[in-house]
C-alpha cells in the first residue's frame, strides 16, 4: 500500500487513475518549507512523513508557472489560489502579449530504503526518490467544470484541463507524466 500524503482530493483521484498500486490518502501536516524548488519542498515533506508513519509514502508538490509573470505563482500556487483566486491570475495575465505557462509536478517517494535505482535520488536520512512531470499550455479565461485548482484557466491543445475527462487530463498533465515515471520505475525495481 502506498500512502499519498496530501489534503488535495483531486491529486488522489488522479494518482488512483494512473497507478496500479493501492493508493490511500493520508492526512499528515508535514512542514511545507519555503523554497523556490518544488523538489526540495516535496523531498522534505516525504522524509518527514516517512519518519512519522514508517511505511512507504508519496508527497507531490506542484505549481503553475506563467511566463509573462516571471514564473508567478510557481511554488506559491496554493497560497495564491486561496488568496487572489484563479480569476485574478487570469486577469493579471490577460493584458500580457504572451499567455504561455507550464504546470510542474514533483513527486517524492520514500520507503526507508536506499532507492539507488531511481533516476533522481536526494541523499539524506532516509533518501528520497524524485520524479518530475511538466506540461506547457496557455492561460485563458476560465472554462469548464471538471478538475480542480487552476484547471479552468489552463488550456492544452484547444481545451482547458477542466474541459477534459480525468483520464484525458492524466494523459497530458504534469502529474500524469510524473506518475508515469514513478510507475515505470516501480515496475523495474
Ligand atoms: P497538498 O500540498 O496537500 O498536496 P495542495 O493543493 O496544497 O495539496 P500544492 O502545495 O502542491 O498542493 O499546491 C499546488 C497548487 O497548484 C494548488 O493551488 C493546486 O490547486 C494547483 N495545482 C496543482 N496541480 C494542479 C492541476 O493539475 N490542476 C490545477 N491546479 C493544480
PDB file of C-alpha atoms and ligand atoms in Angstrom:
ATOM      1  CA  UNK A   1       0.000   0.000   0.000  1.00  0.00           C
ATOM      2  CA  UNK A   2       1.165   3.495  -0.860  1.00  0.00           C
ATOM      3  CA  UNK A   3       0.202   6.418   1.341  1.00  0.00           C
ATOM      4  CA  UNK A   4      -0.295   9.643  -0.622  1.00  0.00           C
ATOM      5  CA  UNK A   5       0.263  12.410   1.907  1.00  0.00           C
ATOM      6  CA  UNK A   6      -1.957  15.241   0.708  1.00  0.00           C
ATOM      7  CA  UNK A   7      -5.050  17.218   1.607  1.00  0.00           C
ATOM      8  CA  UNK A   8      -5.982  17.575  -2.082  1.00  0.00           C
ATOM      9  CA  UNK A   9      -8.656  15.057  -3.186  1.00  0.00           C
ATOM     10  CA  UNK A  10      -8.098  15.933  -6.859  1.00  0.00           C
ATOM     11  CA  UNK A  11      -4.467  14.798  -6.666  1.00  0.00           C
ATOM     12  CA  UNK A  12      -5.535  11.494  -5.096  1.00  0.00           C
ATOM     13  CA  UNK A  13      -8.163  10.838  -7.811  1.00  0.00           C
ATOM     14  CA  UNK A  14      -5.528  11.344 -10.487  1.00  0.00           C
ATOM     15  CA  UNK A  15      -2.965   9.125  -8.716  1.00  0.00           C
ATOM     16  CA  UNK A  16      -5.521   6.315  -8.370  1.00  0.00           C
ATOM     17  CA  UNK A  17      -6.336   6.540 -12.072  1.00  0.00           C
ATOM     18  CA  UNK A  18      -2.655   6.399 -13.066  1.00  0.00           C
ATOM     19  CA  UNK A  19      -1.128   3.876 -10.658  1.00  0.00           C
ATOM     20  CA  UNK A  20      -1.859   0.181 -10.296  1.00  0.00           C
ATOM     21  CA  UNK A  21      -0.716   0.308  -6.643  1.00  0.00           C
ATOM     22  CA  UNK A  22      -3.280   0.652  -3.878  1.00  0.00           C
ATOM     23  CA  UNK A  23      -3.214   4.395  -3.076  1.00  0.00           C
ATOM     24  CA  UNK A  24      -4.503   5.599   0.300  1.00  0.00           C
ATOM     25  CA  UNK A  25      -4.952   9.279   1.074  1.00  0.00           C
ATOM     26  CA  UNK A  26      -3.130  10.124   4.262  1.00  0.00           C
ATOM     27  CA  UNK A  27      -3.560  13.413   6.096  1.00  0.00           C
ATOM     28  CA  UNK A  28      -0.394  14.420   7.814  1.00  0.00           C
ATOM     29  CA  UNK A  29       0.506  18.068   8.111  1.00  0.00           C
ATOM     30  CA  UNK A  30       4.160  17.927   7.096  1.00  0.00           C
ATOM     31  CA  UNK A  31       6.194  21.116   7.117  1.00  0.00           C
ATOM     32  CA  UNK A  32       5.961  22.876   3.721  1.00  0.00           C
ATOM     33  CA  UNK A  33       9.337  24.562   3.780  1.00  0.00           C
ATOM     34  CA  UNK A  34       9.850  27.849   1.888  1.00  0.00           C
ATOM     35  CA  UNK A  35      11.823  27.148  -1.286  1.00  0.00           C
ATOM     36  CA  UNK A  36      11.809  28.098  -4.971  1.00  0.00           C
ATOM     37  CA  UNK A  37      12.445  24.436  -5.734  1.00  0.00           C
ATOM     38  CA  UNK A  38       9.381  22.149  -5.777  1.00  0.00           C
ATOM     39  CA  UNK A  39      11.626  19.063  -5.485  1.00  0.00           C
ATOM     40  CA  UNK A  40      13.170  20.344  -2.262  1.00  0.00           C
ATOM     41  CA  UNK A  41       9.722  21.022  -0.762  1.00  0.00           C
ATOM     42  CA  UNK A  42       8.401  17.578  -1.757  1.00  0.00           C
ATOM     43  CA  UNK A  43      11.542  15.695  -0.623  1.00  0.00           C
ATOM     44  CA  UNK A  44      11.460  17.362   2.771  1.00  0.00           C
ATOM     45  CA  UNK A  45       7.764  16.500   3.173  1.00  0.00           C
ATOM     46  CA  UNK A  46       8.237  12.850   2.139  1.00  0.00           C
ATOM     47  CA  UNK A  47      11.137  12.320   4.539  1.00  0.00           C
ATOM     48  CA  UNK A  48       9.216  13.875   7.416  1.00  0.00           C
ATOM     49  CA  UNK A  49       6.056  11.878   6.631  1.00  0.00           C
ATOM     50  CA  UNK A  50       8.022   8.616   6.362  1.00  0.00           C
ATOM     51  CA  UNK A  51       9.623   9.282   9.734  1.00  0.00           C
ATOM     52  CA  UNK A  52       6.109   9.730  11.141  1.00  0.00           C
ATOM     53  CA  UNK A  53       4.391   6.650   9.632  1.00  0.00           C
ATOM     54  CA  UNK A  54       7.259   4.221   8.896  1.00  0.00           C
ATOM     55  CA  UNK A  55       5.565   2.985   5.696  1.00  0.00           C
ATOM     56  CA  UNK A  56       6.026   3.893   2.006  1.00  0.00           C
ATOM     57  CA  UNK A  57       4.857   7.463   1.390  1.00  0.00           C
ATOM     58  CA  UNK A  58       4.454   9.771  -1.587  1.00  0.00           C
ATOM     59  CA  UNK A  59       4.263  13.566  -1.457  1.00  0.00           C
ATOM     60  CA  UNK A  60       3.618  15.735  -4.502  1.00  0.00           C
ATOM     61  CA  UNK A  61       4.366  19.412  -4.850  1.00  0.00           C
ATOM     62  CA  UNK A  62       3.103  21.173  -7.937  1.00  0.00           C
ATOM     63  CA  UNK A  63       2.570  24.626  -9.321  1.00  0.00           C
ATOM     64  CA  UNK A  64       1.636  26.819 -12.259  1.00  0.00           C
ATOM     65  CA  UNK A  65       4.401  28.957 -13.799  1.00  0.00           C
ATOM     66  CA  UNK A  66       3.223  31.838 -16.028  1.00  0.00           C
ATOM     67  CA  UNK A  67       5.992  33.016 -18.373  1.00  0.00           C
ATOM     68  CA  UNK A  68       4.863  36.669 -18.655  1.00  0.00           C
ATOM     69  CA  UNK A  69       4.665  36.888 -14.836  1.00  0.00           C
ATOM     70  CA  UNK A  70       8.242  35.614 -14.414  1.00  0.00           C
ATOM     71  CA  UNK A  71       7.024  32.213 -13.236  1.00  0.00           C
ATOM     72  CA  UNK A  72       4.417  33.524 -10.761  1.00  0.00           C
ATOM     73  CA  UNK A  73       2.659  31.924  -8.875  1.00  0.00           C
ATOM     74  CA  UNK A  74       5.105  28.953  -9.103  1.00  0.00           C
ATOM     75  CA  UNK A  75       5.881  27.469  -5.674  1.00  0.00           C
ATOM     76  CA  UNK A  76       3.252  29.801  -4.161  1.00  0.00           C
ATOM     77  CA  UNK A  77       0.411  28.456  -6.330  1.00  0.00           C
ATOM     78  CA  UNK A  78      -1.639  27.047  -3.435  1.00  0.00           C
ATOM     79  CA  UNK A  79      -1.361  30.281  -1.446  1.00  0.00           C
ATOM     80  CA  UNK A  80      -2.242  32.411  -4.480  1.00  0.00           C
ATOM     81  CA  UNK A  81      -5.220  30.196  -5.338  1.00  0.00           C
ATOM     82  CA  UNK A  82      -6.517  30.668  -1.778  1.00  0.00           C
ATOM     83  CA  UNK A  83      -5.872  34.420  -1.637  1.00  0.00           C
ATOM     84  CA  UNK A  84      -6.117  36.007  -5.131  1.00  0.00           C
ATOM     85  CA  UNK A  85      -8.048  33.151  -6.740  1.00  0.00           C
ATOM     86  CA  UNK A  86      -7.677  31.824 -10.271  1.00  0.00           C
ATOM     87  CA  UNK A  87      -9.817  34.558 -11.909  1.00  0.00           C
ATOM     88  CA  UNK A  88      -7.329  37.176 -10.804  1.00  0.00           C
ATOM     89  CA  UNK A  89      -4.406  35.119 -12.089  1.00  0.00           C
ATOM     90  CA  UNK A  90      -6.206  35.165 -15.459  1.00  0.00           C
ATOM     91  CA  UNK A  91      -6.776  38.959 -15.180  1.00  0.00           C
ATOM     92  CA  UNK A  92      -3.098  39.529 -14.353  1.00  0.00           C
ATOM     93  CA  UNK A  93      -2.105  37.525 -17.436  1.00  0.00           C
ATOM     94  CA  UNK A  94      -4.800  38.847 -19.829  1.00  0.00           C
ATOM     95  CA  UNK A  95      -3.105  42.182 -20.758  1.00  0.00           C
ATOM     96  CA  UNK A  96       0.230  40.469 -21.436  1.00  0.00           C
ATOM     97  CA  UNK A  97       1.141  39.595 -25.016  1.00  0.00           C
ATOM     98  CA  UNK A  98       2.435  36.160 -24.065  1.00  0.00           C
ATOM     99  CA  UNK A  99      -0.010  33.791 -22.321  1.00  0.00           C
ATOM    100  CA  UNK A 100       2.333  30.775 -22.197  1.00  0.00           C
ATOM    101  CA  UNK A 101       2.533  28.840 -18.935  1.00  0.00           C
ATOM    102  CA  UNK A 102       3.656  25.487 -17.583  1.00  0.00           C
ATOM    103  CA  UNK A 103       2.408  23.212 -14.843  1.00  0.00           C
ATOM    104  CA  UNK A 104       5.112  21.286 -12.996  1.00  0.00           C
ATOM    105  CA  UNK A 105       4.747  18.307 -10.657  1.00  0.00           C
ATOM    106  CA  UNK A 106       7.415  16.839  -8.412  1.00  0.00           C
ATOM    107  CA  UNK A 107       6.676  13.506  -6.771  1.00  0.00           C
ATOM    108  CA  UNK A 108       8.819  12.494  -3.810  1.00  0.00           C
ATOM    109  CA  UNK A 109       8.796   8.857  -2.679  1.00  0.00           C
ATOM    110  CA  UNK A 110      10.332   7.468   0.477  1.00  0.00           C
ATOM    111  CA  UNK A 111      10.198   3.947   1.925  1.00  0.00           C
ATOM    112  CA  UNK A 112      13.283   3.994   4.120  1.00  0.00           C
ATOM    113  CA  UNK A 113      15.422   2.057   1.604  1.00  0.00           C
ATOM    114  CA  UNK A 114      18.392   3.295  -0.449  1.00  0.00           C
ATOM    115  CA  UNK A 115      16.345   3.645  -3.695  1.00  0.00           C
ATOM    116  CA  UNK A 116      19.552   3.664  -5.728  1.00  0.00           C
ATOM    117  CA  UNK A 117      17.863   2.548  -8.969  1.00  0.00           C
ATOM    118  CA  UNK A 118      15.635   5.648  -9.107  1.00  0.00           C
ATOM    119  CA  UNK A 119      16.620   8.221 -11.762  1.00  0.00           C
ATOM    120  CA  UNK A 120      16.961  11.030  -9.199  1.00  0.00           C
ATOM    121  CA  UNK A 121      17.687  10.467  -5.531  1.00  0.00           C
ATOM    122  CA  UNK A 122      18.016  13.153  -2.878  1.00  0.00           C
ATOM    123  CA  UNK A 123      20.526  11.843  -0.374  1.00  0.00           C
ATOM    124  CA  UNK A 124      19.687  12.167   3.281  1.00  0.00           C
ATOM    125  CA  UNK A 125      18.351  10.048   6.059  1.00  0.00           C
ATOM    126  CA  UNK A 126      16.403   8.321   4.632  1.00  0.00           C
ATOM    127  CA  UNK A 127      16.952   9.020   0.886  1.00  0.00           C
ATOM    128  CA  UNK A 128      14.043  10.238  -1.269  1.00  0.00           C
ATOM    129  CA  UNK A 129      13.370   9.423  -4.944  1.00  0.00           C
ATOM    130  CA  UNK A 130      12.110  12.274  -7.145  1.00  0.00           C
ATOM    131  CA  UNK A 131      10.000  12.055 -10.340  1.00  0.00           C
ATOM    132  CA  UNK A 132       9.128  15.095 -12.409  1.00  0.00           C
ATOM    133  CA  UNK A 133       6.433  15.927 -14.920  1.00  0.00           C
ATOM    134  CA  UNK A 134       5.772  19.095 -16.880  1.00  0.00           C
ATOM    135  CA  UNK A 135       3.207  20.313 -19.402  1.00  0.00           C
ATOM    136  CA  UNK A 136       3.161  23.534 -21.402  1.00  0.00           C
ATOM    137  CA  UNK A 137      -0.046  25.370 -22.258  1.00  0.00           C
ATOM    138  CA  UNK A 138      -1.777  28.744 -22.375  1.00  0.00           C
ATOM    139  CA  UNK A 139      -3.579  30.839 -19.772  1.00  0.00           C
ATOM    140  CA  UNK A 140      -7.166  31.620 -20.882  1.00  0.00           C
ATOM    141  CA  UNK A 141     -10.436  32.972 -19.416  1.00  0.00           C
ATOM    142  CA  UNK A 142     -11.957  30.261 -17.166  1.00  0.00           C
ATOM    143  CA  UNK A 143     -13.815  27.448 -18.979  1.00  0.00           C
ATOM    144  CA  UNK A 144     -15.045  24.018 -17.871  1.00  0.00           C
ATOM    145  CA  UNK A 145     -16.396  22.347 -14.769  1.00  0.00           C
ATOM    146  CA  UNK A 146     -14.004  19.426 -14.196  1.00  0.00           C
ATOM    147  CA  UNK A 147     -10.660  19.043 -12.462  1.00  0.00           C
ATOM    148  CA  UNK A 148      -9.553  21.328  -9.648  1.00  0.00           C
ATOM    149  CA  UNK A 149      -7.424  24.362  -8.872  1.00  0.00           C
ATOM    150  CA  UNK A 150      -6.179  26.243 -11.932  1.00  0.00           C
ATOM    151  CA  UNK A 151      -7.622  23.721 -14.433  1.00  0.00           C
ATOM    152  CA  UNK A 152     -10.282  26.137 -15.824  1.00  0.00           C
ATOM    153  CA  UNK A 153      -7.643  28.692 -16.905  1.00  0.00           C
ATOM    154  CA  UNK A 154      -5.047  26.254 -18.302  1.00  0.00           C
ATOM    155  CA  UNK A 155      -5.589  25.388 -21.958  1.00  0.00           C
ATOM    156  CA  UNK A 156      -3.822  22.482 -23.632  1.00  0.00           C
ATOM    157  CA  UNK A 157      -4.335  21.791 -27.313  1.00  0.00           C
ATOM    158  CA  UNK A 158      -7.573  23.816 -27.566  1.00  0.00           C
ATOM    159  CA  UNK A 159      -9.280  22.692 -24.344  1.00  0.00           C
ATOM    160  CA  UNK A 160      -8.785  23.601 -20.723  1.00  0.00           C
ATOM    161  CA  UNK A 161      -7.915  20.809 -18.293  1.00  0.00           C
ATOM    162  CA  UNK A 162     -11.324  21.493 -16.687  1.00  0.00           C
ATOM    163  CA  UNK A 163     -12.950  20.548 -20.030  1.00  0.00           C
ATOM    164  CA  UNK A 164     -11.255  17.122 -20.107  1.00  0.00           C
ATOM    165  CA  UNK A 165     -12.232  13.798 -18.567  1.00  0.00           C
ATOM    166  CA  UNK A 166      -9.834  12.763 -15.759  1.00  0.00           C
ATOM    167  CA  UNK A 167      -8.131  10.074 -17.887  1.00  0.00           C
ATOM    168  CA  UNK A 168      -7.562  12.540 -20.687  1.00  0.00           C
ATOM    169  CA  UNK A 169      -6.088  15.125 -18.342  1.00  0.00           C
ATOM    170  CA  UNK A 170      -3.803  12.425 -16.907  1.00  0.00           C
ATOM    171  CA  UNK A 171      -2.569  11.562 -20.396  1.00  0.00           C
ATOM    172  CA  UNK A 172      -1.200  15.092 -20.900  1.00  0.00           C
ATOM    173  CA  UNK A 173      -0.776  16.628 -17.480  1.00  0.00           C
ATOM    174  CA  UNK A 174       2.317  17.337 -15.420  1.00  0.00           C
ATOM    175  CA  UNK A 175       1.030  14.992 -12.684  1.00  0.00           C
ATOM    176  CA  UNK A 176       0.145  12.247 -15.176  1.00  0.00           C
ATOM    177  CA  UNK A 177       3.683  12.410 -16.559  1.00  0.00           C
ATOM    178  CA  UNK A 178       5.320  12.376 -13.121  1.00  0.00           C
ATOM    179  CA  UNK A 179       3.074   9.471 -12.062  1.00  0.00           C
ATOM    180  CA  UNK A 180       4.003   7.578 -15.231  1.00  0.00           C
ATOM    181  CA  UNK A 181       7.738   7.988 -14.500  1.00  0.00           C
ATOM    182  CA  UNK A 182       7.113   6.800 -10.942  1.00  0.00           C
ATOM    183  CA  UNK A 183       5.061   3.782 -12.122  1.00  0.00           C
ATOM    184  CA  UNK A 184       7.694   2.839 -14.741  1.00  0.00           C
ATOM    185  CA  UNK A 185      10.391   2.847 -12.081  1.00  0.00           C
ATOM    186  CA  UNK A 186       8.193   0.826  -9.705  1.00  0.00           C
ATOM    187  CA  UNK A 187       7.776  -1.886 -12.344  1.00  0.00           C
ATOM    188  CA  UNK A 188      11.522  -2.249 -12.932  1.00  0.00           C
ATOM    189  CA  UNK A 189      12.694  -2.286  -9.308  1.00  0.00           C
TER     190      UNK A 189
HETATM  191  P1  LIG B   1      -1.092  19.239  -0.760  1.00  0.00           P
HETATM  192  O1  LIG B   1       0.084  20.181  -0.518  1.00  0.00           O
HETATM  193  O2  LIG B   1      -1.858  18.900   0.478  1.00  0.00           O
HETATM  194  O3  LIG B   1      -0.703  18.024  -1.558  1.00  0.00           O
HETATM  195  P2  LIG B   1      -2.118  21.455  -2.330  1.00  0.00           P
HETATM  196  O4  LIG B   1      -3.358  21.627  -3.150  1.00  0.00           O
HETATM  197  O5  LIG B   1      -1.813  22.485  -1.290  1.00  0.00           O
HETATM  198  O6  LIG B   1      -2.175  19.991  -1.694  1.00  0.00           O
HETATM  199  P3  LIG B   1       0.442  22.074  -3.587  1.00  0.00           P
HETATM  200  O7  LIG B   1       1.009  22.593  -2.301  1.00  0.00           O
HETATM  201  O8  LIG B   1       1.264  21.146  -4.427  1.00  0.00           O
HETATM  202  O9  LIG B   1      -0.925  21.291  -3.345  1.00  0.00           O
HETATM  203  O10 LIG B   1      -0.035  23.315  -4.434  1.00  0.00           O
HETATM  204  C1  LIG B   1      -0.321  23.185  -5.768  1.00  0.00           C
HETATM  205  C2  LIG B   1      -1.172  24.325  -6.248  1.00  0.00           C
HETATM  206  O11 LIG B   1      -1.248  24.244  -7.668  1.00  0.00           O
HETATM  207  C3  LIG B   1      -2.599  24.264  -5.743  1.00  0.00           C
HETATM  208  O12 LIG B   1      -3.145  25.577  -5.748  1.00  0.00           O
HETATM  209  C4  LIG B   1      -3.286  23.407  -6.808  1.00  0.00           C
HETATM  210  O13 LIG B   1      -4.672  23.668  -6.892  1.00  0.00           O
HETATM  211  C5  LIG B   1      -2.550  23.866  -8.048  1.00  0.00           C
HETATM  212  N1  LIG B   1      -2.434  22.720  -8.974  1.00  0.00           N
HETATM  213  C6  LIG B   1      -1.530  21.724  -8.917  1.00  0.00           C
HETATM  214  N2  LIG B   1      -1.779  20.805  -9.850  1.00  0.00           N
HETATM  215  C7  LIG B   1      -2.880  21.236 -10.496  1.00  0.00           C
HETATM  216  C8  LIG B   1      -3.637  20.691 -11.515  1.00  0.00           C
HETATM  217  O14 LIG B   1      -3.380  19.502 -12.049  1.00  0.00           O
HETATM  218  N3  LIG B   1      -4.685  21.390 -11.953  1.00  0.00           N
HETATM  219  C9  LIG B   1      -4.988  22.570 -11.407  1.00  0.00           C
HETATM  220  N4  LIG B   1      -4.341  23.146 -10.409  1.00  0.00           N
HETATM  221  C10 LIG B   1      -3.282  22.470  -9.947  1.00  0.00           C
END
